[in-house]
């Protein structure tokens, strides 16, 4: 598995911006990221296939405008990223702590009785060993 993109938020109100490298801190997440912190949901990840499925969905999903992952992974499958799975990217060791994100009741897609690809494509990670990783690691 390989990192395709790394995104960081300077504050919770700012749009995420892409960075070429990031320092991941044990038991915290991406250093400087407004959404990082202690707990089980330190890093948010989506696979390239998951991101492509979300991008191909042209409905008016609430999360399509609000959600941005910390890491987009290439050469990884959602089935490999099951809760409890551990993996390394460069010097950083991650554990999948949660699969799926919750949907918001005020989302137009949810209100229509449907779902999109996003909730099932998202995984949350805990940083077990810190270090610096770059896009393409």
Tab-separated table of N, CA and C in Angstrom:
chain	number	residue	atom	x	y	z
A	1	UNK	N	0.842	-1.173	0.000
A	1	UNK	CA	0.000	0.000	0.000
A	1	UNK	C	0.881	1.227	0.000
A	2	UNK	N	0.392	2.277	-0.629
A	2	UNK	CA	1.193	3.461	-0.868
A	2	UNK	C	0.338	4.709	-0.656
A	3	UNK	N	0.963	5.770	-0.174
A	3	UNK	CA	0.258	7.034	0.054
A	3	UNK	C	0.122	7.774	-1.268
A	4	UNK	N	-1.087	8.129	-1.600
A	4	UNK	CA	-1.338	8.909	-2.818
A	4	UNK	C	-1.409	10.394	-2.486
A	5	UNK	N	-2.103	10.736	-1.387
A	5	UNK	CA	-2.255	12.131	-0.978
A	5	UNK	C	-2.255	12.219	0.546
A	6	UNK	N	-1.745	13.330	1.074
A	6	UNK	CA	-1.819	13.666	2.495
A	6	UNK	C	-2.490	15.034	2.577
A	7	UNK	N	-3.510	15.136	3.427
A	7	UNK	CA	-4.225	16.399	3.607
A	7	UNK	C	-4.167	16.819	5.071
A	8	UNK	N	-4.109	18.129	5.294
A	8	UNK	CA	-4.060	18.678	6.643
A	8	UNK	C	-5.020	19.861	6.733
A	9	UNK	N	-5.602	20.038	7.905
A	9	UNK	CA	-6.442	21.208	8.191
A	9	UNK	C	-5.723	22.039	9.245
A	10	UNK	N	-5.505	23.303	8.937
A	10	UNK	CA	-4.855	24.187	9.900
A	10	UNK	C	-5.784	24.544	11.052
A	11	UNK	N	-7.078	24.613	10.768
A	11	UNK	CA	-8.095	24.800	11.808
A	11	UNK	C	-9.341	24.058	11.340
A	12	UNK	N	-10.256	23.805	12.256
A	12	UNK	CA	-11.463	23.046	11.893
A	12	UNK	C	-12.318	23.794	10.882
A	13	UNK	N	-12.164	25.114	10.805
A	13	UNK	CA	-12.935	25.914	9.855
A	13	UNK	C	-12.269	26.028	8.493
A	14	UNK	N	-10.986	25.706	8.403
A	14	UNK	CA	-10.257	25.823	7.141
A	14	UNK	C	-10.487	24.609	6.255
A	15	UNK	N	-10.416	24.848	4.970
A	15	UNK	CA	-10.454	23.742	4.016
A	15	UNK	C	-9.139	22.980	4.117
A	16	UNK	N	-9.176	21.678	3.927
A	16	UNK	CA	-7.925	20.916	3.962
A	16	UNK	C	-7.050	21.290	2.776
A	17	UNK	N	-5.753	21.196	2.997
A	17	UNK	CA	-4.807	21.447	1.914
A	17	UNK	C	-3.871	20.253	1.813
A	18	UNK	N	-3.417	20.002	0.610
A	18	UNK	CA	-2.521	18.872	0.382
A	18	UNK	C	-1.104	19.253	0.786
A	19	UNK	N	-0.419	18.323	1.435
A	19	UNK	CA	0.994	18.491	1.791
A	19	UNK	C	1.769	17.307	1.219
A	20	UNK	N	3.058	17.497	0.989
A	20	UNK	CA	3.853	16.433	0.386
A	20	UNK	C	4.416	15.460	1.419
A	21	UNK	N	4.557	15.922	2.672
A	21	UNK	CA	5.034	15.049	3.757
A	21	UNK	C	4.414	15.504	5.059
A	22	UNK	N	4.279	14.565	5.961
A	22	UNK	CA	3.690	14.880	7.250
A	22	UNK	C	4.298	14.042	8.356
A	23	UNK	N	4.345	14.644	9.540
A	23	UNK	CA	4.838	13.921	10.716
A	23	UNK	C	3.651	13.365	11.482
A	24	UNK	N	3.646	12.052	11.639
A	24	UNK	CA	2.584	11.376	12.383
A	24	UNK	C	3.115	11.053	13.775
A	25	UNK	N	2.387	11.493	14.782
A	25	UNK	CA	2.815	11.397	16.172
A	25	UNK	C	2.057	10.247	16.842
A	26	UNK	N	2.799	9.409	17.547
A	26	UNK	CA	2.199	8.274	18.255
A	26	UNK	C	1.080	8.757	19.173
A	27	UNK	N	-0.027	8.036	19.142
A	27	UNK	CA	-1.199	8.299	19.984
A	27	UNK	C	-1.801	9.685	19.760
A	28	UNK	N	-1.564	10.276	18.580
A	28	UNK	CA	-2.111	11.609	18.316
A	28	UNK	C	-2.608	11.784	16.886
A	29	UNK	N	-1.778	11.467	15.892
A	29	UNK	CA	-2.162	11.669	14.508
A	29	UNK	C	-1.182	12.581	13.793
A	30	UNK	N	-1.668	13.273	12.759
A	30	UNK	CA	-0.834	14.142	11.940
A	30	UNK	C	-0.542	15.437	12.686
A	31	UNK	N	0.723	15.697	12.925
A	31	UNK	CA	1.135	16.903	13.656
A	31	UNK	C	0.664	18.147	12.898
A	32	UNK	N	0.005	19.053	13.630
A	32	UNK	CA	-0.490	20.286	13.041
A	32	UNK	C	-1.882	20.196	12.457
A	33	UNK	N	-2.463	18.988	12.420
A	33	UNK	CA	-3.805	18.817	11.861
A	33	UNK	C	-4.852	19.115	12.924
A	34	UNK	N	-5.789	19.993	12.598
A	34	UNK	CA	-6.823	20.400	13.551
A	34	UNK	C	-7.720	19.239	13.971
A	35	UNK	N	-7.787	18.182	13.182
A	35	UNK	CA	-8.645	17.044	13.528
A	35	UNK	C	-7.894	15.927	14.244
A	36	UNK	N	-6.596	16.080	14.428
A	36	UNK	CA	-5.805	15.066	15.138
A	36	UNK	C	-6.036	15.203	16.634
A	37	UNK	N	-5.729	14.161	17.367
A	37	UNK	CA	-5.847	14.203	18.815
A	37	UNK	C	-5.868	12.798	19.380
A	38	UNK	N	-5.879	12.689	20.697
A	38	UNK	CA	-5.884	11.361	21.315
A	38	UNK	C	-7.191	10.627	21.016
A	39	UNK	N	-7.169	9.339	21.217
A	39	UNK	CA	-8.363	8.532	20.985
A	39	UNK	C	-8.131	7.541	19.866
A	40	UNK	N	-9.198	6.987	19.375
A	40	UNK	CA	-9.121	5.931	18.368
A	40	UNK	C	-9.245	6.449	16.940
A	41	UNK	N	-9.680	7.691	16.761
A	41	UNK	CA	-9.894	8.241	15.411
A	41	UNK	C	-8.877	9.356	15.133
A	42	UNK	N	-7.611	9.002	15.115
A	42	UNK	CA	-6.535	9.983	14.976
A	42	UNK	C	-6.269	10.355	13.516
A	43	UNK	N	-6.460	9.420	12.618
A	43	UNK	CA	-6.195	9.622	11.203
A	43	UNK	C	-7.362	9.022	10.420
A	44	UNK	N	-7.820	9.755	9.430
A	44	UNK	CA	-8.909	9.285	8.576
A	44	UNK	C	-8.318	8.884	7.231
A	45	UNK	N	-8.694	7.726	6.733
A	45	UNK	CA	-8.115	7.210	5.492
A	45	UNK	C	-9.213	6.721	4.555
A	46	UNK	N	-8.937	6.839	3.264
A	46	UNK	CA	-9.807	6.285	2.235
A	46	UNK	C	-8.907	5.694	1.158
A	47	UNK	N	-9.350	4.617	0.526
A	47	UNK	CA	-8.576	4.043	-0.564
A	47	UNK	C	-8.836	4.835	-1.844
A	48	UNK	N	-7.964	4.665	-2.803
A	48	UNK	CA	-8.157	5.336	-4.096
A	48	UNK	C	-9.483	4.905	-4.720
A	49	UNK	N	-9.804	3.626	-4.632
A	49	UNK	CA	-11.060	3.131	-5.202
A	49	UNK	C	-12.254	3.771	-4.508
A	50	UNK	N	-12.162	3.907	-3.180
A	50	UNK	CA	-13.232	4.568	-2.440
A	50	UNK	C	-13.392	6.019	-2.844
A	51	UNK	N	-12.278	6.739	-2.978
A	51	UNK	CA	-12.318	8.145	-3.387
A	51	UNK	C	-12.878	8.269	-4.803
A	52	UNK	N	-12.463	7.355	-5.713
A	52	UNK	CA	-12.982	7.388	-7.083
A	52	UNK	C	-14.489	7.158	-7.103
A	53	UNK	N	-14.983	6.247	-6.270
A	53	UNK	CA	-16.429	5.987	-6.203
A	53	UNK	C	-17.179	7.208	-5.690
A	54	UNK	N	-16.631	7.870	-4.695
A	54	UNK	CA	-17.265	9.084	-4.157
A	54	UNK	C	-17.267	10.176	-5.226
A	55	UNK	N	-16.147	10.364	-5.902
A	55	UNK	CA	-16.049	11.399	-6.929
A	55	UNK	C	-16.982	11.143	-8.109
A	56	UNK	N	-17.288	9.877	-8.381
A	56	UNK	CA	-18.176	9.528	-9.491
A	56	UNK	C	-19.651	9.714	-9.147
A	57	UNK	N	-19.962	9.858	-7.876
A	57	UNK	CA	-21.344	10.039	-7.416
A	57	UNK	C	-21.683	11.527	-7.494
A	58	UNK	N	-22.585	11.887	-8.365
A	58	UNK	CA	-22.891	13.301	-8.600
A	58	UNK	C	-24.142	13.771	-7.858
A	59	UNK	N	-24.592	12.987	-6.885
A	59	UNK	CA	-25.723	13.440	-6.076
A	59	UNK	C	-25.240	14.506	-5.097
A	60	UNK	N	-26.165	15.143	-4.431
A	60	UNK	CA	-25.834	16.247	-3.519
A	60	UNK	C	-25.657	15.729	-2.094
A	61	UNK	N	-24.570	14.994	-1.876
A	61	UNK	CA	-24.302	14.465	-0.544
A	61	UNK	C	-23.668	15.509	0.360
A	62	UNK	N	-24.127	15.577	1.593
A	62	UNK	CA	-23.603	16.536	2.563
A	62	UNK	C	-22.103	16.344	2.780
A	63	UNK	N	-21.668	15.122	2.939
A	63	UNK	CA	-20.251	14.850	3.214
A	63	UNK	C	-19.367	15.081	1.999
A	64	UNK	N	-19.943	15.057	0.807
A	64	UNK	CA	-19.124	15.282	-0.383
A	64	UNK	C	-18.454	16.648	-0.309
A	65	UNK	N	-19.137	17.605	0.303
A	65	UNK	CA	-18.581	18.958	0.441
A	65	UNK	C	-17.761	19.104	1.720
A	66	UNK	N	-18.081	18.348	2.770
A	66	UNK	CA	-17.468	18.555	4.084
A	66	UNK	C	-16.322	17.608	4.413
A	67	UNK	N	-16.341	16.414	3.868
A	67	UNK	CA	-15.384	15.382	4.260
A	67	UNK	C	-14.103	15.468	3.437
A	68	UNK	N	-12.964	15.314	4.093
A	68	UNK	CA	-11.685	15.131	3.406
A	68	UNK	C	-10.822	14.259	4.292
A	69	UNK	N	-10.305	13.211	3.724
A	69	UNK	CA	-9.457	12.269	4.435
A	69	UNK	C	-8.108	12.890	4.764
A	70	UNK	N	-7.430	12.310	5.745
A	70	UNK	CA	-6.045	12.680	6.036
A	70	UNK	C	-5.124	12.003	5.023
A	71	UNK	N	-5.384	10.738	4.754
A	71	UNK	CA	-4.573	9.960	3.812
A	71	UNK	C	-5.460	9.314	2.762
A	72	UNK	N	-5.035	9.392	1.515
A	72	UNK	CA	-5.636	8.578	0.463
A	72	UNK	C	-4.588	7.546	0.084
A	73	UNK	N	-4.982	6.273	0.135
A	73	UNK	CA	-4.047	5.183	-0.116
A	73	UNK	C	-4.275	4.556	-1.473
A	74	UNK	N	-3.191	4.265	-2.154
A	74	UNK	CA	-3.199	3.550	-3.421
A	74	UNK	C	-2.718	2.132	-3.129
A	75	UNK	N	-3.097	1.209	-3.978
A	75	UNK	CA	-2.666	-0.179	-3.828
A	75	UNK	C	-3.087	-0.758	-2.479
A	76	UNK	N	-4.261	-0.352	-2.024
A	76	UNK	CA	-4.838	-0.892	-0.788
A	76	UNK	C	-6.308	-1.173	-1.063
A	77	UNK	N	-6.826	-2.194	-0.427
A	77	UNK	CA	-8.239	-2.507	-0.581
A	77	UNK	C	-8.939	-2.321	0.756
A	78	UNK	N	-10.214	-2.022	0.673
A	78	UNK	CA	-10.987	-1.854	1.900
A	78	UNK	C	-10.994	-3.139	2.719
A	79	UNK	N	-10.948	-4.297	2.049
A	79	UNK	CA	-10.944	-5.566	2.787
A	79	UNK	C	-9.653	-5.765	3.569
A	80	UNK	N	-8.553	-5.152	3.142
A	80	UNK	CA	-7.296	-5.217	3.888
A	80	UNK	C	-7.335	-4.336	5.134
A	81	UNK	N	-8.209	-3.358	5.127
A	81	UNK	CA	-8.243	-2.359	6.196
A	81	UNK	C	-9.389	-2.648	7.171
A	82	UNK	N	-9.402	-3.842	7.704
A	82	UNK	CA	-10.427	-4.241	8.677
A	82	UNK	C	-10.015	-3.801	10.072
A	83	UNK	N	-10.978	-3.508	10.950
A	83	UNK	CA	-10.626	-3.130	12.321
A	83	UNK	C	-9.681	-4.142	12.959
A	84	UNK	N	-8.638	-3.613	13.569
A	84	UNK	CA	-7.620	-4.441	14.205
A	84	UNK	C	-6.402	-4.682	13.336
A	85	UNK	N	-6.538	-4.492	12.021
A	85	UNK	CA	-5.399	-4.699	11.116
A	85	UNK	C	-4.332	-3.644	11.384
A	86	UNK	N	-3.073	-4.072	11.379
A	86	UNK	CA	-1.942	-3.161	11.560
A	86	UNK	C	-1.103	-3.179	10.298
A	87	UNK	N	-0.545	-2.014	9.952
A	87	UNK	CA	0.293	-1.918	8.767
A	87	UNK	C	1.251	-0.744	8.918
A	88	UNK	N	2.323	-0.799	8.144
A	88	UNK	CA	3.337	0.249	8.155
A	88	UNK	C	3.312	1.009	6.839
A	89	UNK	N	3.524	2.299	6.945
A	89	UNK	CA	3.824	3.147	5.793
A	89	UNK	C	5.101	3.875	6.178
A	90	UNK	N	6.194	3.561	5.482
A	90	UNK	CA	7.487	4.085	5.902
A	90	UNK	C	7.733	3.681	7.343
A	91	UNK	N	8.169	4.607	8.188
A	91	UNK	CA	8.450	4.275	9.581
A	91	UNK	C	7.207	4.272	10.481
A	92	UNK	N	6.073	4.695	9.951
A	92	UNK	CA	4.864	4.864	10.761
A	92	UNK	C	4.055	3.571	10.781
A	93	UNK	N	3.621	3.188	11.986
A	93	UNK	CA	2.764	2.008	12.143
A	93	UNK	C	1.381	2.467	12.550
A	94	UNK	N	0.382	1.958	11.835
A	94	UNK	CA	-1.021	2.290	12.084
A	94	UNK	C	-1.804	1.039	12.464
A	95	UNK	N	-2.894	1.241	13.198
A	95	UNK	CA	-3.889	0.186	13.449
A	95	UNK	C	-5.245	0.735	13.039
A	96	UNK	N	-5.984	-0.055	12.279
A	96	UNK	CA	-7.348	0.333	11.912
A	96	UNK	C	-8.204	0.213	13.166
A	97	UNK	N	-8.737	1.338	13.608
A	97	UNK	CA	-9.527	1.339	14.845
A	97	UNK	C	-11.026	1.333	14.574
A	98	UNK	N	-11.430	1.786	13.407
A	98	UNK	CA	-12.862	1.826	13.099
A	98	UNK	C	-13.051	1.792	11.590
A	99	UNK	N	-14.025	1.020	11.156
A	99	UNK	CA	-14.419	1.017	9.751
A	99	UNK	C	-15.718	1.800	9.643
A	100	UNK	N	-15.850	2.532	8.602
A	100	UNK	CA	-17.063	3.276	8.262
A	100	UNK	C	-17.223	4.549	9.082
A	101	UNK	N	-17.806	5.523	8.452
A	101	UNK	CA	-18.181	6.762	9.126
A	101	UNK	C	-19.694	6.823	9.157
A	102	UNK	N	-20.203	7.596	10.077
A	102	UNK	CA	-21.657	7.667	10.189
A	102	UNK	C	-22.208	8.655	9.170
A	103	UNK	N	-23.422	8.417	8.783
A	103	UNK	CA	-24.119	9.333	7.891
A	103	UNK	C	-24.846	10.381	8.733
A	104	UNK	N	-25.081	11.522	8.142
A	104	UNK	CA	-25.812	12.592	8.808
A	104	UNK	C	-27.260	12.575	8.340
A	105	UNK	N	-28.190	12.649	9.282
A	105	UNK	CA	-29.615	12.581	8.954
A	105	UNK	C	-30.068	13.703	8.034
A	106	UNK	N	-29.390	14.858	8.074
A	106	UNK	CA	-29.803	15.974	7.224
A	106	UNK	C	-29.191	15.914	5.827
A	107	UNK	N	-28.513	14.837	5.483
A	107	UNK	CA	-27.966	14.657	4.142
A	107	UNK	C	-29.107	14.320	3.178
A	108	UNK	N	-29.113	14.956	2.020
A	108	UNK	CA	-30.168	14.718	1.027
A	108	UNK	C	-30.192	13.258	0.561
A	109	UNK	N	-29.036	12.640	0.446
A	109	UNK	CA	-28.986	11.235	0.017
A	109	UNK	C	-29.625	10.341	1.072
A	110	UNK	N	-29.286	10.565	2.335
A	110	UNK	CA	-29.871	9.773	3.429
A	110	UNK	C	-31.375	10.009	3.505
A	111	UNK	N	-31.798	11.256	3.384
A	111	UNK	CA	-33.241	11.581	3.431
A	111	UNK	C	-34.010	10.917	2.294
A	112	UNK	N	-33.318	10.654	1.177
A	112	UNK	CA	-33.981	9.991	0.047
A	112	UNK	C	-34.073	8.478	0.256
A	113	UNK	N	-33.473	7.981	1.344
A	113	UNK	CA	-33.515	6.554	1.637
A	113	UNK	C	-32.364	5.775	1.028
A	114	UNK	N	-31.383	6.471	0.522
A	114	UNK	CA	-30.245	5.840	-0.130
A	114	UNK	C	-28.975	6.068	0.695
A	115	UNK	N	-27.890	5.506	0.233
A	115	UNK	CA	-26.582	5.772	0.831
A	115	UNK	C	-25.579	5.984	-0.307
A	116	UNK	N	-24.454	6.574	0.019
A	116	UNK	CA	-23.390	6.770	-0.966
A	116	UNK	C	-22.220	5.855	-0.601
A	117	UNK	N	-21.159	5.953	-1.384
A	117	UNK	CA	-19.985	5.097	-1.158
A	117	UNK	C	-19.126	5.569	0.010
A	118	UNK	N	-19.278	6.817	0.423
A	118	UNK	CA	-18.363	7.377	1.405
A	118	UNK	C	-18.350	6.647	2.752
A	119	UNK	N	-19.491	6.438	3.413
A	119	UNK	CA	-19.424	5.824	4.752
A	119	UNK	C	-18.703	4.479	4.783
A	120	UNK	N	-18.916	3.643	3.801
A	120	UNK	CA	-18.275	2.332	3.780
A	120	UNK	C	-16.822	2.362	3.358
A	121	UNK	N	-16.396	3.458	2.745
A	121	UNK	CA	-15.028	3.558	2.245
A	121	UNK	C	-14.049	4.127	3.260
A	122	UNK	N	-14.553	4.786	4.283
A	122	UNK	CA	-13.701	5.475	5.255
A	122	UNK	C	-13.244	4.516	6.352
A	123	UNK	N	-11.991	4.662	6.754
A	123	UNK	CA	-11.433	3.950	7.894
A	123	UNK	C	-10.764	4.972	8.799
A	124	UNK	N	-10.779	4.692	10.095
A	124	UNK	CA	-10.073	5.537	11.059
A	124	UNK	C	-8.909	4.742	11.627
A	125	UNK	N	-7.787	5.437	11.822
A	125	UNK	CA	-6.559	4.789	12.262
A	125	UNK	C	-6.046	5.403	13.551
A	126	UNK	N	-5.338	4.589	14.297
A	126	UNK	CA	-4.581	5.031	15.462
A	126	UNK	C	-3.105	4.893	15.110
A	127	UNK	N	-2.289	5.883	15.502
A	127	UNK	CA	-0.853	5.846	15.232
A	127	UNK	C	-0.174	5.083	16.366
A	128	UNK	N	0.425	3.938	16.039
A	128	UNK	CA	1.109	3.118	17.033
A	128	UNK	C	2.588	3.460	17.152
A	129	UNK	N	3.184	3.901	16.028
A	129	UNK	CA	4.589	4.324	16.013
A	129	UNK	C	4.672	5.506	15.066
A	130	UNK	N	5.238	6.589	15.542
A	130	UNK	CA	5.293	7.819	14.764
A	130	UNK	C	6.440	7.871	13.785
A	131	UNK	N	6.440	8.916	12.977
A	131	UNK	CA	7.494	9.159	12.000
A	131	UNK	C	6.968	10.045	10.891
A	132	UNK	N	7.803	10.316	9.934
A	132	UNK	CA	7.456	11.164	8.802
A	132	UNK	C	7.202	10.273	7.582
A	133	UNK	N	6.096	10.564	6.894
A	133	UNK	CA	5.817	9.884	5.630
A	133	UNK	C	5.564	10.938	4.565
A	134	UNK	N	5.765	10.526	3.329
A	134	UNK	CA	5.598	11.410	2.178
A	134	UNK	C	4.590	10.811	1.217
A	135	UNK	N	4.020	11.666	0.367
A	135	UNK	CA	3.225	11.150	-0.731
A	135	UNK	C	4.110	10.222	-1.529
A	136	UNK	N	3.583	9.121	-1.922
A	136	UNK	CA	4.250	8.054	-2.676
A	136	UNK	C	5.034	7.084	-1.796
A	137	UNK	N	5.051	7.271	-0.463
A	137	UNK	CA	5.676	6.268	0.430
A	137	UNK	C	4.843	4.998	0.411
